[in-house]
């Protein structure tokens, strides 16, 4: 009787472990799919892939503009902010080009180097942009990214999804997939050993 209870408990434990392993594999597949339709397209779309050195030529704050600078935007998403324009010298080509914070900045408003997030406090936005402008004037040399193919003549300060960020995004689903497969393999080995012991 005790042996039957132990076998039953063992089978239940193996079933639960097997369900856990399959669940981890299924979740990792969903994470892979989510990353593939969200992060990967932005990474492959970006043409600013080569790092170089930029030197600030001028950083000026122009009159206030509306954000976003695109048609079809909702009124609640449009707000005024000071337009910061930063022009730099690209060491790789020696050209004078405009600097943008990220790829998204150029899409939201190509007239400004920095586009703030939506904020109701205009004084806070003004202070932040003035601080950014003063930092550019203080630290005039810094790394930047440009398009080696020449499709885009401007440069960006940082990439939204650099290679390290993409690898980090794939790290967690890979660990979950590996752990799930390992659990399934261990359960199968345990079942095989149990059958072999019972046969002997």
Short mmCIF file of C-alpha atoms in Angstrom, two decimals:
data_model
loop_
_atom_site.label_atom_id
_atom_site.label_comp_id
_atom_site.label_asym_id
_atom_site.label_seq_id
_atom_site.Cartn_x
_atom_site.Cartn_y
_atom_site.Cartn_z
CA UNK A 1 0.00 0.00 0.00
CA UNK A 2 2.81 2.40 0.90
CA UNK A 3 4.59 1.59 -2.34
CA UNK A 4 1.46 2.39 -4.36
CA UNK A 5 1.10 5.74 -2.59
CA UNK A 6 4.73 6.58 -3.30
CA UNK A 7 4.30 5.69 -6.99
CA UNK A 8 1.11 7.78 -7.19
CA UNK A 9 2.81 10.76 -5.52
CA UNK A 10 5.79 10.37 -7.85
CA UNK A 11 3.55 10.35 -10.92
CA UNK A 12 1.74 13.47 -9.70
CA UNK A 13 5.03 15.22 -9.12
CA UNK A 14 6.28 14.25 -12.57
CA UNK A 15 3.04 15.48 -14.15
CA UNK A 16 3.30 18.84 -12.38
CA UNK A 17 6.96 19.20 -13.31
CA UNK A 18 6.17 18.31 -16.91
CA UNK A 19 3.37 20.91 -17.02
CA UNK A 20 5.76 23.48 -15.54
CA UNK A 21 8.39 22.74 -18.18
CA UNK A 22 5.86 22.91 -21.01
CA UNK A 23 4.45 26.14 -19.59
CA UNK A 24 7.91 27.71 -19.46
CA UNK A 25 8.59 26.70 -23.07
CA UNK A 26 5.21 28.10 -24.19
CA UNK A 27 5.81 31.39 -22.33
CA UNK A 28 9.26 31.73 -23.84
CA UNK A 29 7.80 31.23 -27.33
CA UNK A 30 5.28 33.99 -26.66
CA UNK A 31 8.07 36.28 -25.46
CA UNK A 32 10.09 35.51 -28.60
CA UNK A 33 7.06 36.38 -30.73
CA UNK A 34 6.42 39.61 -28.82
CA UNK A 35 10.07 40.70 -29.16
CA UNK A 36 10.02 39.76 -32.83
CA UNK A 37 7.07 42.04 -33.64
CA UNK A 38 8.03 44.98 -31.41
CA UNK A 39 11.78 45.41 -30.80
CA UNK A 40 13.33 43.62 -33.81
CA UNK A 41 11.59 45.78 -36.49
CA UNK A 42 12.84 48.98 -34.82
CA UNK A 43 16.35 47.52 -34.60
CA UNK A 44 16.47 46.45 -38.25
CA UNK A 45 14.87 49.71 -39.41
CA UNK A 46 17.54 51.87 -37.80
CA UNK A 47 20.28 52.96 -40.22
CA UNK A 48 22.41 54.75 -37.61
CA UNK A 49 24.63 51.75 -36.94
CA UNK A 50 28.19 53.10 -36.94
CA UNK A 51 29.66 54.91 -33.95
CA UNK A 52 31.82 57.98 -34.39
CA UNK A 53 32.76 61.15 -32.52
CA UNK A 54 30.77 64.38 -32.73
CA UNK A 55 31.87 67.87 -31.72
CA UNK A 56 29.28 70.51 -30.91
CA UNK A 57 29.30 73.54 -33.19
CA UNK A 58 26.22 75.29 -31.85
CA UNK A 59 23.28 74.56 -29.57
CA UNK A 60 20.43 77.04 -29.80
CA UNK A 61 16.93 77.17 -28.36
CA UNK A 62 14.44 78.42 -30.93
CA UNK A 63 10.86 79.53 -30.54
CA UNK A 64 8.28 77.12 -29.18
CA UNK A 65 6.90 74.48 -31.52
CA UNK A 66 4.09 71.95 -31.24
CA UNK A 67 4.68 68.28 -30.56
CA UNK A 68 4.21 66.01 -32.32
CA UNK A 69 4.92 67.64 -35.66
CA UNK A 70 2.75 65.23 -37.63
CA UNK A 71 -0.68 65.21 -39.20
CA UNK A 72 -3.52 63.17 -37.76
CA UNK A 73 -2.42 63.52 -34.15
CA UNK A 74 -4.93 63.93 -31.36
CA UNK A 75 -5.26 67.39 -29.83
CA UNK A 76 -4.49 66.02 -26.37
CA UNK A 77 -1.10 64.76 -27.60
CA UNK A 78 -0.06 68.17 -28.97
CA UNK A 79 1.73 70.54 -26.62
CA UNK A 80 4.16 73.46 -27.11
CA UNK A 81 7.80 73.27 -26.03
CA UNK A 82 11.06 75.14 -26.80
CA UNK A 83 12.84 73.76 -29.85
CA UNK A 84 16.47 72.83 -29.16
CA UNK A 85 18.67 72.56 -32.25
CA UNK A 86 22.14 71.07 -31.91
CA UNK A 87 24.56 71.12 -34.83
CA UNK A 88 27.71 69.04 -34.64
CA UNK A 89 30.77 68.23 -36.69
CA UNK A 90 30.87 64.52 -37.57
CA UNK A 91 34.46 63.34 -37.31
CA UNK A 92 33.96 60.46 -39.75
CA UNK A 93 32.99 62.76 -42.64
CA UNK A 94 33.90 66.25 -41.43
CA UNK A 95 30.39 67.46 -42.25
CA UNK A 96 28.17 69.76 -40.23
CA UNK A 97 25.04 67.79 -39.39
CA UNK A 98 22.11 68.04 -37.01
CA UNK A 99 22.04 65.90 -33.89
CA UNK A 100 18.95 64.08 -32.63
CA UNK A 101 18.50 62.30 -29.34
CA UNK A 102 17.23 59.00 -30.81
CA UNK A 103 15.64 57.65 -33.98
CA UNK A 104 12.22 58.42 -32.49
CA UNK A 105 13.12 62.11 -32.10
CA UNK A 106 13.59 62.51 -35.84
CA UNK A 107 10.23 60.88 -36.57
CA UNK A 108 8.35 62.97 -33.99
CA UNK A 109 9.81 66.33 -34.98
CA UNK A 110 12.68 66.67 -37.47
CA UNK A 111 13.08 70.36 -36.62
CA UNK A 112 14.28 69.77 -33.04
CA UNK A 113 17.13 67.77 -31.58
CA UNK A 114 15.17 66.91 -28.45
CA UNK A 115 11.47 66.20 -27.97
CA UNK A 116 10.28 66.10 -24.34
CA UNK A 117 7.65 63.73 -23.06
CA UNK A 118 4.13 64.99 -22.54
CA UNK A 119 4.12 67.24 -19.50
CA UNK A 120 1.66 69.79 -18.20
CA UNK A 121 4.41 71.69 -16.41
CA UNK A 122 5.88 73.97 -19.07
CA UNK A 123 8.42 75.43 -16.63
CA UNK A 124 9.85 71.97 -15.98
CA UNK A 125 10.19 71.33 -19.72
CA UNK A 126 11.85 74.73 -20.21
CA UNK A 127 14.34 74.04 -17.41
CA UNK A 128 15.16 70.58 -18.73
CA UNK A 129 15.83 71.83 -22.26
CA UNK A 130 18.00 74.67 -20.99
CA UNK A 131 19.98 72.16 -18.91
CA UNK A 132 20.48 69.92 -21.95
CA UNK A 133 21.66 72.88 -24.02
CA UNK A 134 24.15 73.93 -21.35
CA UNK A 135 25.46 70.36 -21.08
CA UNK A 136 26.09 70.27 -24.82
CA UNK A 137 28.03 73.51 -24.56
CA UNK A 138 29.98 72.16 -21.59
CA UNK A 139 30.74 68.69 -22.96
CA UNK A 140 31.36 69.42 -26.61
CA UNK A 141 32.87 66.09 -27.68
CA UNK A 142 30.95 62.82 -27.32
CA UNK A 143 30.21 59.57 -29.20
CA UNK A 144 27.34 59.54 -31.68
CA UNK A 145 25.89 57.29 -34.38
CA UNK A 146 25.62 57.96 -38.10
CA UNK A 147 24.40 56.21 -41.23
CA UNK A 148 27.37 54.71 -43.11
CA UNK A 149 25.20 54.24 -46.21
CA UNK A 150 24.48 57.95 -46.47
CA UNK A 151 20.69 57.57 -46.49
CA UNK A 152 20.42 59.85 -43.46
CA UNK A 153 22.74 62.84 -43.30
CA UNK A 154 22.03 63.51 -39.62
CA UNK A 155 23.32 61.76 -36.49
CA UNK A 156 21.78 60.50 -33.25
CA UNK A 157 23.10 60.60 -29.72
CA UNK A 158 21.94 57.12 -28.70
CA UNK A 159 20.10 54.22 -30.30
CA UNK A 160 16.74 53.10 -28.96
CA UNK A 161 17.69 49.44 -29.31
CA UNK A 162 21.47 48.91 -29.47
CA UNK A 163 22.88 45.39 -30.07
CA UNK A 164 23.48 44.89 -26.34
CA UNK A 165 19.89 45.85 -25.58
CA UNK A 166 18.60 43.41 -28.19
CA UNK A 167 20.71 40.60 -26.74
CA UNK A 168 19.46 41.44 -23.25
CA UNK A 169 15.87 41.32 -24.50
CA UNK A 170 16.43 37.80 -25.86
CA UNK A 171 18.26 36.68 -22.71
CA UNK A 172 15.23 36.13 -20.48
CA UNK A 173 13.12 34.07 -22.91
CA UNK A 174 16.22 32.04 -23.76
CA UNK A 175 16.84 31.26 -20.09
CA UNK A 176 13.17 30.36 -19.62
CA UNK A 177 13.19 28.14 -22.73
CA UNK A 178 16.38 26.41 -21.59
CA UNK A 179 15.00 25.87 -18.08
CA UNK A 180 11.73 24.47 -19.43
CA UNK A 181 13.53 22.06 -21.75
CA UNK A 182 15.81 20.98 -18.91
CA UNK A 183 12.83 20.24 -16.65
CA UNK A 184 11.16 18.18 -19.40
CA UNK A 185 14.34 16.20 -20.03
CA UNK A 186 14.81 15.50 -16.32
CA UNK A 187 11.20 14.31 -16.01
CA UNK A 188 11.61 12.00 -18.99
CA UNK A 189 14.83 10.61 -17.52
CA UNK A 190 13.08 10.04 -14.19
CA UNK A 191 10.22 8.21 -15.92
CA UNK A 192 12.65 6.08 -17.89
CA UNK A 193 14.58 5.14 -14.74
CA UNK A 194 11.33 4.29 -12.94
CA UNK A 195 10.16 2.03 -15.75
CA UNK A 196 13.56 0.39 -15.96
CA UNK A 197 13.62 -0.25 -12.20
CA UNK A 198 10.09 -1.69 -12.26
CA UNK A 199 11.01 -4.00 -15.17
CA UNK A 200 14.06 -5.28 -13.34
#
